Coordinates of C-alpha atoms in Angstrom, one line a residue:
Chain A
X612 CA 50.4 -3.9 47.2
X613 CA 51.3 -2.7 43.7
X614 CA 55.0 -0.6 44.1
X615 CA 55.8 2.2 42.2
X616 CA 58.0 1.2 40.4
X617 CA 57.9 4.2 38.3
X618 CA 61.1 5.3 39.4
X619 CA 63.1 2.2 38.1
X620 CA 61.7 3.1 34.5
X621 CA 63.9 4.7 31.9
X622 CA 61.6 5.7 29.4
X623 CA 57.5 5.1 29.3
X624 CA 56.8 1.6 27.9
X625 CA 53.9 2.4 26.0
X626 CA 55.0 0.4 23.0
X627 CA 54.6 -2.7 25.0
X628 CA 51.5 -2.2 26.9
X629 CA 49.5 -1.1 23.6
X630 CA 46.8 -3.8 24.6
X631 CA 47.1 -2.2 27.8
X632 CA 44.3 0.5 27.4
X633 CA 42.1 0.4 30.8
X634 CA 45.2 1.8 32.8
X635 CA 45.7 -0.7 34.9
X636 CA 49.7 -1.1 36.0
X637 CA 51.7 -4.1 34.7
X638 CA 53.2 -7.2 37.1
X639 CA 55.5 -5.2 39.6
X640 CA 59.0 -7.3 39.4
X641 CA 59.0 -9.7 41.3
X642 CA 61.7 -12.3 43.5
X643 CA 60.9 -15.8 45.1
X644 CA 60.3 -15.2 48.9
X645 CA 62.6 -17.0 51.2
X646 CA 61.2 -20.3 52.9
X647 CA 61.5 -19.7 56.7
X648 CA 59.4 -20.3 59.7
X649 CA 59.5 -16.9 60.7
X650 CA 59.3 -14.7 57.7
X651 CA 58.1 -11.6 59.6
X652 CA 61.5 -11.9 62.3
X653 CA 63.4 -12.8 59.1
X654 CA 62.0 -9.9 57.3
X655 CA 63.0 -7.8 60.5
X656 CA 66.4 -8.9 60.9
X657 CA 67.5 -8.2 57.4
X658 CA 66.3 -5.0 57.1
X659 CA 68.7 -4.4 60.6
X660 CA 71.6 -6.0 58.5
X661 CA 71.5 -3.8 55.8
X662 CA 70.3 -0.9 57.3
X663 CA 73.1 1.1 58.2
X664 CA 73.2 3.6 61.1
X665 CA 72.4 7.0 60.1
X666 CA 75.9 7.8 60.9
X667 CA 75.7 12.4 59.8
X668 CA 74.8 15.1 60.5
X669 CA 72.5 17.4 58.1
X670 CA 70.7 20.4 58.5
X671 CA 68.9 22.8 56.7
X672 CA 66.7 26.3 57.8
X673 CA 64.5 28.5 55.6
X674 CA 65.5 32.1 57.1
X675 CA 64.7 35.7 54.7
X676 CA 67.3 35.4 52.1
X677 CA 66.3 31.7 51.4
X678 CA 67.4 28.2 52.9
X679 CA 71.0 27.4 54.0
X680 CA 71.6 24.1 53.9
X681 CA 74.7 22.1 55.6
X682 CA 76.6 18.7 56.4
X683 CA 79.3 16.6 57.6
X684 CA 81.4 14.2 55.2
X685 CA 82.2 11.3 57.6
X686 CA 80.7 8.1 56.4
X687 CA 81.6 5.5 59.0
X688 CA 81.3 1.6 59.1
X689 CA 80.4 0.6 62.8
X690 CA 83.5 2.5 64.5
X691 CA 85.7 2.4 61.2
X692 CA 85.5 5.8 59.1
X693 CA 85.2 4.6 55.8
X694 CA 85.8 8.0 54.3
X695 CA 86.0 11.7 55.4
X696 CA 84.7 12.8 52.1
X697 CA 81.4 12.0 51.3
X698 CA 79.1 14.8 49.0
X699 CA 76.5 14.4 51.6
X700 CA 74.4 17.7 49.6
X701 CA 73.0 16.3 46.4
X702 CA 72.5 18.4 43.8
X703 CA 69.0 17.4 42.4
X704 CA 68.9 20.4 39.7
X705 CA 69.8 24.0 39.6
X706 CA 67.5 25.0 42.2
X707 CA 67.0 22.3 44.5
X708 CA 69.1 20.4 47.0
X709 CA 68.8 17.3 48.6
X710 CA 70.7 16.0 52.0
X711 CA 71.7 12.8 52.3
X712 CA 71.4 10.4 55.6
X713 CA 71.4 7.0 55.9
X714 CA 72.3 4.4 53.0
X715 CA 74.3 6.4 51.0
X716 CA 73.5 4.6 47.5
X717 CA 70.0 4.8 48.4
X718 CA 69.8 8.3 48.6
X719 CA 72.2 9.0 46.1
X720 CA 70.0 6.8 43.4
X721 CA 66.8 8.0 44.5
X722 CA 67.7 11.6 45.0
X723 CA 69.3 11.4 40.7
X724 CA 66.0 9.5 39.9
X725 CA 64.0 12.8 41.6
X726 CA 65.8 14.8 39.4
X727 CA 65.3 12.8 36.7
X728 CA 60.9 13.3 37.4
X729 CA 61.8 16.9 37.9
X730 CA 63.1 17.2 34.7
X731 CA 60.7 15.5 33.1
X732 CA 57.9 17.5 34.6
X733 CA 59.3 20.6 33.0
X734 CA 59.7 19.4 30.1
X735 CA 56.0 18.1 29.7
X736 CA 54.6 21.4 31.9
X737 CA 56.3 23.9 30.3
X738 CA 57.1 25.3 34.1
X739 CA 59.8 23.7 36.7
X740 CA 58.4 21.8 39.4
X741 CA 57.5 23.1 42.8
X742 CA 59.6 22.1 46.0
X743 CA 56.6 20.5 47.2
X744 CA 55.6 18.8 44.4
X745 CA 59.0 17.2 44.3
X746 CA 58.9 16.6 47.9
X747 CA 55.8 14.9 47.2
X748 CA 57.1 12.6 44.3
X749 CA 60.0 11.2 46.5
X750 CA 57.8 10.4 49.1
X751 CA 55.3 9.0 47.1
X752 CA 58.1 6.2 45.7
X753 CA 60.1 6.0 49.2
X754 CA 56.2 5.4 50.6
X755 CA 55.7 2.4 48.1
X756 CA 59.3 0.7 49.2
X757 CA 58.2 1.4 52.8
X758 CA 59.3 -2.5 54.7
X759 CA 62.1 -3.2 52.1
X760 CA 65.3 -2.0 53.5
X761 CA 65.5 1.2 52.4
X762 CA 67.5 3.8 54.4
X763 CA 66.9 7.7 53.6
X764 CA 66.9 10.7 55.5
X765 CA 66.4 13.7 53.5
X766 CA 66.0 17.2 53.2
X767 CA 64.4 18.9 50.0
X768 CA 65.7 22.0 50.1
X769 CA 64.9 24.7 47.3
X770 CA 63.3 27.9 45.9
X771 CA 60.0 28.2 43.6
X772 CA 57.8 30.3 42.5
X773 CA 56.5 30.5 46.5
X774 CA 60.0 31.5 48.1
X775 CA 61.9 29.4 49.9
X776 CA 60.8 25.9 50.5
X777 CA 61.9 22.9 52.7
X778 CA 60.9 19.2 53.1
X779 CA 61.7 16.5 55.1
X780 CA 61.2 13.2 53.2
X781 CA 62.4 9.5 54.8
X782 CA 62.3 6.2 54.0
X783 CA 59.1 5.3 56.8
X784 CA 57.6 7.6 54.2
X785 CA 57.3 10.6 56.0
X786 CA 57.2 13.8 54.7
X787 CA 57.4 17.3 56.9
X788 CA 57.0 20.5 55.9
X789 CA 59.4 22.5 58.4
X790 CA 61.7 26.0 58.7
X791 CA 64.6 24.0 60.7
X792 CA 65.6 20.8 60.5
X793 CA 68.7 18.4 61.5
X794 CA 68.8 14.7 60.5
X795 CA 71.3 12.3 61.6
X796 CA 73.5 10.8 64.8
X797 CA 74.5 14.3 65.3
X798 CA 71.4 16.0 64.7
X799 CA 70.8 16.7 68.7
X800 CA 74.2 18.6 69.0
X801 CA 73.2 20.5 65.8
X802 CA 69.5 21.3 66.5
X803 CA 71.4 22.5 70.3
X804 CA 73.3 25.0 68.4
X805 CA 70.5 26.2 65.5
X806 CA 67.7 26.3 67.5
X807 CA 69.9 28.7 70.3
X808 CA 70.9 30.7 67.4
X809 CA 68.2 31.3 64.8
X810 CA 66.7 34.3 64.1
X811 CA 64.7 34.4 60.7
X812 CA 66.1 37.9 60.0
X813 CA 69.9 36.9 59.4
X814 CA 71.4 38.1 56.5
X815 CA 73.2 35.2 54.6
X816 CA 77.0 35.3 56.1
X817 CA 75.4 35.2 59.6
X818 CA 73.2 32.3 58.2
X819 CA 76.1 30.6 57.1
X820 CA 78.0 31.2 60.0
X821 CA 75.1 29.6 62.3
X822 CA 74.8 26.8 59.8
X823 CA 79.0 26.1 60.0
X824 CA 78.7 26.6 63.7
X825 CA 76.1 23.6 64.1
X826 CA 77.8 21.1 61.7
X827 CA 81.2 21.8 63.7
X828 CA 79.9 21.3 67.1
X829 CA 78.1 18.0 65.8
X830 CA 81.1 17.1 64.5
X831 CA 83.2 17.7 68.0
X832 CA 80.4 15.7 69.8
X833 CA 79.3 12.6 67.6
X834 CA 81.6 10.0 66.3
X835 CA 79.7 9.7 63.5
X836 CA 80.2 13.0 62.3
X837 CA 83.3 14.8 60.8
X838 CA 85.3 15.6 58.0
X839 CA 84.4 19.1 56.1
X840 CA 81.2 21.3 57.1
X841 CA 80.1 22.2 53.9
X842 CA 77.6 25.6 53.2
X843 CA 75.2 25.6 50.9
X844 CA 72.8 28.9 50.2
X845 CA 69.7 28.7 48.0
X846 CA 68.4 32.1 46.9
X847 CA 65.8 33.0 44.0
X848 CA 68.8 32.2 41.7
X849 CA 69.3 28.9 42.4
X850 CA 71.9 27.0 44.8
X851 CA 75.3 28.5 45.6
X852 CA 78.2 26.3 47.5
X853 CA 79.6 28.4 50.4
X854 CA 82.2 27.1 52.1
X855 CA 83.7 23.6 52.9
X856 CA 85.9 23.8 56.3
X857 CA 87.6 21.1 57.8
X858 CA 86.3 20.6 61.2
X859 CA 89.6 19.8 62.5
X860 CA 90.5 23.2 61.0
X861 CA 86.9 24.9 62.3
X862 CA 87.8 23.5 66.3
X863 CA 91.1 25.7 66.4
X864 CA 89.3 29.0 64.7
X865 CA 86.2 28.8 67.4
X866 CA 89.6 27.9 70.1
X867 CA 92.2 29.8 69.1
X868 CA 95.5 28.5 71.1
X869 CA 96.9 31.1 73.1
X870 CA 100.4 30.8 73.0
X871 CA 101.5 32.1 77.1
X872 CA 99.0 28.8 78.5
X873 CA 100.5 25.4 77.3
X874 CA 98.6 22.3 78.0
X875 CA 101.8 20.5 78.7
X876 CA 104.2 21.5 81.8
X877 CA 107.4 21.6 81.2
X878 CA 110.0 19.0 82.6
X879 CA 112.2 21.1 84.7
X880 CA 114.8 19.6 87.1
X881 CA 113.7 20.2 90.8
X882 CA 115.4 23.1 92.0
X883 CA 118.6 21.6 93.8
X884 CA 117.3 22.1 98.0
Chain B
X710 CA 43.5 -10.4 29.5
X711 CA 41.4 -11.4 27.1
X712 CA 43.1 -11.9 23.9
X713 CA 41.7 -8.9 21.3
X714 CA 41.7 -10.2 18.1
X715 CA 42.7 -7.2 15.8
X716 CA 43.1 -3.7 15.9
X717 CA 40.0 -2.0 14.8
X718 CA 41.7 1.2 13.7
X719 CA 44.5 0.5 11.0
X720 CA 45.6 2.8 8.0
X721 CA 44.0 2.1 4.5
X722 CA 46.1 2.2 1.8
X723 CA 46.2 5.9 1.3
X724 CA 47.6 6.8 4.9
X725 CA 43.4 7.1 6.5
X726 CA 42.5 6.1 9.8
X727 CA 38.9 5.1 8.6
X728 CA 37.5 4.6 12.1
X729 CA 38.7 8.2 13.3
X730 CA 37.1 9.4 10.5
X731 CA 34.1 8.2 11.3
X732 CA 34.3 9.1 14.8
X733 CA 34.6 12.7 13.1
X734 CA 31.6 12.0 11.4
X735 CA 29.7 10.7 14.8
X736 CA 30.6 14.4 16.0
X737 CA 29.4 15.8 12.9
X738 CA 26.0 14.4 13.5
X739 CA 26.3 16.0 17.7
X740 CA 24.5 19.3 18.7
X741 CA 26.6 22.5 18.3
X742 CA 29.1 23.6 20.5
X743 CA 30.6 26.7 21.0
X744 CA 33.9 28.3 23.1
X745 CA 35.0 31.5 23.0
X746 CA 37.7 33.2 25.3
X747 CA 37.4 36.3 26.5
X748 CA 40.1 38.6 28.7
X749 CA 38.7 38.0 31.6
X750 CA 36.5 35.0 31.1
X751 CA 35.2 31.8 28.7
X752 CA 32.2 31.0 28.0
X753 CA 30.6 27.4 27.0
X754 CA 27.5 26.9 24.6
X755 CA 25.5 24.4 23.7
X756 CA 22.8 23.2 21.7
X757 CA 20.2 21.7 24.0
X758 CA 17.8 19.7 21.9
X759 CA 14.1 20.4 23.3
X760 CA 13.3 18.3 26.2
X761 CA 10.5 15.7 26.3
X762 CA 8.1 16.7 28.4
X763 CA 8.4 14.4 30.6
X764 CA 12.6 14.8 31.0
X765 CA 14.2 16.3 34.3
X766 CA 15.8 18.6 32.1
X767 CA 18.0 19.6 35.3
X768 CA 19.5 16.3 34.8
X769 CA 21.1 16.6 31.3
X770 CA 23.5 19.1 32.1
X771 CA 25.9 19.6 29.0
X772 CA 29.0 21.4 30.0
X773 CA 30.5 19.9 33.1
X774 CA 32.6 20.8 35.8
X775 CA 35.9 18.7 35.7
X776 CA 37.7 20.5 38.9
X777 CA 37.0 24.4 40.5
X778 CA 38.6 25.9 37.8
X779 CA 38.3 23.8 34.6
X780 CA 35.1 23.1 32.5
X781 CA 34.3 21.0 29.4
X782 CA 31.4 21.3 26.8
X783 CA 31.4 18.4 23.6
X784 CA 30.1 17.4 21.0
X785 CA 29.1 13.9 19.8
X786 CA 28.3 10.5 21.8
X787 CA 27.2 11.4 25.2
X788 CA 28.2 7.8 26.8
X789 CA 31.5 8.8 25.7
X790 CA 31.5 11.7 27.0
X791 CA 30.8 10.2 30.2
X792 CA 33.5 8.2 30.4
X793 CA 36.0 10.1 29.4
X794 CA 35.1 13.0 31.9
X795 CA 35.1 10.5 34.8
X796 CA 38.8 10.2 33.8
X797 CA 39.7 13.0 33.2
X798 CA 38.1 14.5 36.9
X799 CA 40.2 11.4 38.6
X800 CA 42.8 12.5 37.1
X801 CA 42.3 16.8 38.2
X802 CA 42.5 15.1 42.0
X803 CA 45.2 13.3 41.5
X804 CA 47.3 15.5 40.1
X805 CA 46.3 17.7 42.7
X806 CA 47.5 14.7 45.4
X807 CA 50.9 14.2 44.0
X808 CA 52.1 17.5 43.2
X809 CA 49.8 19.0 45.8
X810 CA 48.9 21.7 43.2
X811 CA 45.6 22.3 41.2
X812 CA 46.5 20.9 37.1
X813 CA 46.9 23.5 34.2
X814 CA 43.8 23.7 31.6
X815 CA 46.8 22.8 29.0
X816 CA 47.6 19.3 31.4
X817 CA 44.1 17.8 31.7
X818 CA 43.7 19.0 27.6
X819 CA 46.8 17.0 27.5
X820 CA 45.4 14.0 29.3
X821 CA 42.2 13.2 27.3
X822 CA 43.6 14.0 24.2
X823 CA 46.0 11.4 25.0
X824 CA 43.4 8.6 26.3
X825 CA 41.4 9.7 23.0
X826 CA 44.9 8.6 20.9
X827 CA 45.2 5.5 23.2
X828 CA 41.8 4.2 21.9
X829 CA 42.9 4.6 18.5
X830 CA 46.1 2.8 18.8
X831 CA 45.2 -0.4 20.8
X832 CA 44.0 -3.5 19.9
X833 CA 40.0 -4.3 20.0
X834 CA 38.5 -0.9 20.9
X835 CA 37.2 2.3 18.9
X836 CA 37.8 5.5 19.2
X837 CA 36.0 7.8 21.3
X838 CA 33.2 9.3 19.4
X839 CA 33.3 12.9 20.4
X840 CA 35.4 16.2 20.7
X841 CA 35.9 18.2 24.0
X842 CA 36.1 21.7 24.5
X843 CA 38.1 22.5 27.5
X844 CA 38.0 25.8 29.0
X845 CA 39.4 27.2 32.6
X846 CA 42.0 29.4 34.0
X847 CA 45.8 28.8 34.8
X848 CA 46.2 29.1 38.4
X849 CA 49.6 30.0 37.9
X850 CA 48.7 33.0 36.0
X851 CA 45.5 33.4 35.9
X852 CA 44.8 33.8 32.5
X853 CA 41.9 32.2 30.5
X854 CA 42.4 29.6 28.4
X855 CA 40.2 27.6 25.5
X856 CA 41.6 24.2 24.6
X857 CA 40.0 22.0 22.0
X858 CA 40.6 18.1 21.4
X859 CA 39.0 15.7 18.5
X860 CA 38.9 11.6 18.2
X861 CA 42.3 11.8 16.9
X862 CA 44.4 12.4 20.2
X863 CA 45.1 16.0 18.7
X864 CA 44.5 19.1 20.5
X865 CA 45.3 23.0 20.6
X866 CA 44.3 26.0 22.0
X867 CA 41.9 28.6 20.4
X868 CA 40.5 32.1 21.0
X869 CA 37.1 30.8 19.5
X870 CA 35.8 27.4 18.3
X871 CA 32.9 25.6 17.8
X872 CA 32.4 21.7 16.9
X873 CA 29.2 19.0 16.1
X874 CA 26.6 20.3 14.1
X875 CA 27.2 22.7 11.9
X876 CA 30.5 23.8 13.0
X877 CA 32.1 25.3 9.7
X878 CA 29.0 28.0 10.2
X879 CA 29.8 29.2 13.0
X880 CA 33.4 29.0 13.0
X881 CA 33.2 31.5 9.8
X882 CA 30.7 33.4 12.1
X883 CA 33.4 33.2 14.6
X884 CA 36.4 34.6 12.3
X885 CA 34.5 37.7 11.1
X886 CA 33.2 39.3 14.2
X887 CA 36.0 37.5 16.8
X888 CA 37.3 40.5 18.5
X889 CA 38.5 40.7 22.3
X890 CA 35.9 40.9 24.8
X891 CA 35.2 40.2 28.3
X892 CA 32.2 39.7 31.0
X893 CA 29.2 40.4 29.5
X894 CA 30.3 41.0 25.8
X895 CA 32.1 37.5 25.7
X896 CA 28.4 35.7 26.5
X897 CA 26.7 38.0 23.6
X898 CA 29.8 36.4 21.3
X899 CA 29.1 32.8 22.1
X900 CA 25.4 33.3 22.4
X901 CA 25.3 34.8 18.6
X902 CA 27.4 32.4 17.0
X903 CA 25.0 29.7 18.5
X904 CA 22.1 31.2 17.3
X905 CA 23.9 31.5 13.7
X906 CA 22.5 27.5 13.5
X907 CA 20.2 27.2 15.9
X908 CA 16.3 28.3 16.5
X909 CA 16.4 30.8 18.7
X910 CA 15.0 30.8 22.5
X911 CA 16.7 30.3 25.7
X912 CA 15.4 27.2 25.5
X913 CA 17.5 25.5 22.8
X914 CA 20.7 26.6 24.6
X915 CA 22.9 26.3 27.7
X916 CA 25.0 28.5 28.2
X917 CA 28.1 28.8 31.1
X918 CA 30.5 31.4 32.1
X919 CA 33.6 30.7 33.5
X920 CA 35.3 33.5 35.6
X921 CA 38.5 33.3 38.1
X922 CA 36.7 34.1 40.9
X923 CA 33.7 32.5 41.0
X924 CA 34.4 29.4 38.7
X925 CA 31.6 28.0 36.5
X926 CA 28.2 29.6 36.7
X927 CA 25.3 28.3 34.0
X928 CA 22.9 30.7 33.0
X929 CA 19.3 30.5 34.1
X930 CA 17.0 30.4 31.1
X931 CA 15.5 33.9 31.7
X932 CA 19.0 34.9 31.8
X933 CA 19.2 33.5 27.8
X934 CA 16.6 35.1 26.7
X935 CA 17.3 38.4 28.1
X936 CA 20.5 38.3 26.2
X937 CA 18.8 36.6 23.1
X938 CA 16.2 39.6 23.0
X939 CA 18.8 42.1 23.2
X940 CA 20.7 40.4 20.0
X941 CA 17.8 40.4 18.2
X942 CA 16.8 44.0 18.9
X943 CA 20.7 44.9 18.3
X944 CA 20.5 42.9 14.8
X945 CA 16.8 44.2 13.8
X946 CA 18.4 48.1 14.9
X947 CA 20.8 47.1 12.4
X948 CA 18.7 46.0 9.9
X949 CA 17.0 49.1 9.9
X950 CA 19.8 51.2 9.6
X951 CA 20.9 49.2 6.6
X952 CA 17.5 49.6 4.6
X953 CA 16.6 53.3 5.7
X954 CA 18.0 55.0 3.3
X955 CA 21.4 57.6 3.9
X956 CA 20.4 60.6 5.7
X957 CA 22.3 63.1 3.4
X958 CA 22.9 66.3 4.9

């Protein structure tokens, strides 16, 4: 099967291929398969070692003043937490937004090489790309890796000419048109919390709220998750950063501590008999 | 691959690509062609030789449907031509499969004019011997669109054109009466510069109107010669009105 390999190209080669005039693709780069009796169970077993756990949570909702998207910034290694802040809301171009889960080089190459097409495409078109049109294109290349080890859980979030639009694109090469989605370890706790509270008429701070709200309680819940809940809003204007909140922070402002009930008693000598 | 030997299209000494040249001159020697946009509408004409006898004439259709909303009419060879619009409708769908979105008259314009450069730039092939005229509507906006394209790779967009046979004549015909039109008026336009070089009768033309709505629609002969009666009567009316003399008061 030929890869698309499109996305691994700088600039169009058409100075070398100017023999190259019935279309046809040139020799996708190639490596020297492996000798092994099992090729298949070996092909299985390294896609398990590199493919790390899609250790996040991400979420993202179309509602009437646009799409709010959120995440987590814990990237963890098996149970060490490798860092507590990871940009897990690419920023593809002005207007668009991308989440990332999964391998975190994957989707931050594939998610600059998106906005890279995008670019492109309004350059040659005269007009900016539609959400589903770049929805399309990352699937399209994520489809042609689909076997080889690649590890992406995204959401292409944005706003077009149509309104609001939101995509879920992965690495199996999937690709879901949606209003609400959560992707990640701590997506259960997340949809729990979004799907309970969404109402498509929200106005944007009780939009964010919801969106903080689900990323925090994630957060409390899944090992995986943690770090800061950051907010994003995309309007007709483009993106907009909210907030970023420690959750550590977020757990004491949902449970305030009320000073008169202590956890802890307090030692006191037993009242002489 | 085969090895190809040479490049068939390489600059003379003065800065000429003699074989696009004489792909120019290979559309030269093709019927008349005619675009012209209108406000709400573009209409395609061509000069239909007059068939054998014998020929299906149903199955020599000259302007072609390359997706709902785009048309082309040309001038020059017709195996060409054949090739080239295969192309160019394979590449309407796939657009439409990868950004899930029907392609801009000004993208597939863009597209053959670039596989008609490719042909003069590579090594063992000739040019395509014809030029395209490309008309359809922006489904972003809605508005019509003419786009023209010649064996060179070069294209641009046009409120009126006309290429093969006798071109120059009726692009002059063209510039002097070109004003804005629409529905029916924009047909009487392309069906008058037509007639400027060929015999008249509905059946030395094909004719096609392209609207937003209901896409391509050719013209039934009768249709033609309704139209082509009502020039002439306009132009005889007009005839007369120069020769009687003034009516002074």
């Amino acid at each position: 099967m030929k890869l698309d390999t499109s996305g691994l190209e700088s600039f169009p080669s058409l100075i070398l291929h100017g023999n190259d005039v019935a279309g046809e693709i040139s020799a996708p780069p190639s490596f020297d398969l492996p000798n092994s009796n099992d090729f298949d169970g070996f092909l299985k077993e390294a896609i398990q070692m590199v493919k790390p756990a899609k250790g996040t949570t991400t979420l993202a909702f179309i509602f009437k003043e646009g799409v709010m998207v959120a995440a987590d910034s814990r990237a963890s290694m098996g149970g060490y937490i490798s860092s507590q802040s990871v940009k897990k809301i690419i920023e593809i171009n002005p207007y668009m937004l991308g989440t990332m889960a999964g391998g975190a080089a994957d989707c931050q190459f594939w998610h600059r090489n998106l906005g890279i097409k995008c670019r492109l495409h309004e350059l040659a078109n005269k007009r900016r790309i539609s959400v589903t049109g770049a929805s399309k294109l990352l699937a399209n290349i994520l489809y042609s890796y689909r076997g080889m080890g690649l590890s992406v859980g995204t959401m292409i979030a944005g706003w077009d000419e149509t309104g609001p639009g939101l995509y879920y694109v992965d690495s199996e090469g999937g690709r879901l048109k949606g209003t609400r989605f959560s992707v990640g370890s701590g997506s259960p706790y997340a949809y729990g919390v979004l799907d309970s509270g969404y109402k498509y008429d929200m106005s944007i701070e009780e939009a964010s709220e919801l969106a903080r709200r689900a990323i925090y309680h994630a957060t409390f819940r899944d090992g995986a998750s943690g770090g800061v809940a950051s907010v994003y809003y995309v309007g007709p204007t483009g993106w907009k950063k909210l907030s970023g909140d420690d959750v550590g922070e977020l757990h004491y402002h949902y449970n305030p501590v009320t000073p008169s009930t202590t956890v802890e008693q307090e030692m006191v000598d037993a009242a002489a008999a | 691959m085969a090895r190809y030997d040479r490049a068939i299209t390489v600059f003379s000494p003065d800065g000429h690509l003699f074989q696009v040249e004489y792909a120019l001159e290979a559309v030269r020697k093709g019927n008349a062609a005619v675009g012209v946009r209108g406000t709400d509408n573009v209409v395609l004409g061509v000069e239909k030789k007059s068939a054998a006898k014998l020929q299906d004439s149903r199955s020599v259709r000259k302007i072609v449907n390359l997706d709902n909303h785009i048309a082309l009419a040309c001038a020059g060879l017709k195996a060409d031509a054949r090739v080239l619009i295969n192309r160019a409708r394979v590449e309407c769908q796939s657009h439409r499969l990868t950004v899930e979105d029907p392609c801009t008259v000004e993208y597939i314009t863009r597209y053959i004019a670039g596989l008609q450069q490719k042909y003069t730039q590579s090594g063992g092939v000739r040019p395509f011997g014809l030029s395209t005229l490309i008309v359809g509507f922006d489904p972003y906006t809605g508005s019509p669109s003419l786009y023209q394209t010649d064996p060179s790779g070069t294209f641009s967009a046009w409120k009126a054109n006309a290429t093969g046979r006798n071109s120059n004549s009726i692009r002059e015909f063209l510039e002097k009466n070109f004003k804005e039109t629409s529905g029916q008026e924009t047909v009487k336009l392309a069906i008058r510069a037509l007639l400027e070089v060929v015999e008249s009768g509905g059946k030395n033309i094909e004719v096609a109107v392209m609207t937003k709505e209901d896409g391509l629609r050719q013209l039934e002969e009768a249709e033609i010669d309704a139209i082509v009666a009502e020039i002439e009567a306009e132009k005889a009316a007009a005839e007369a009105a120069k020769k009687a003399p003034p009516k002074d008061t």
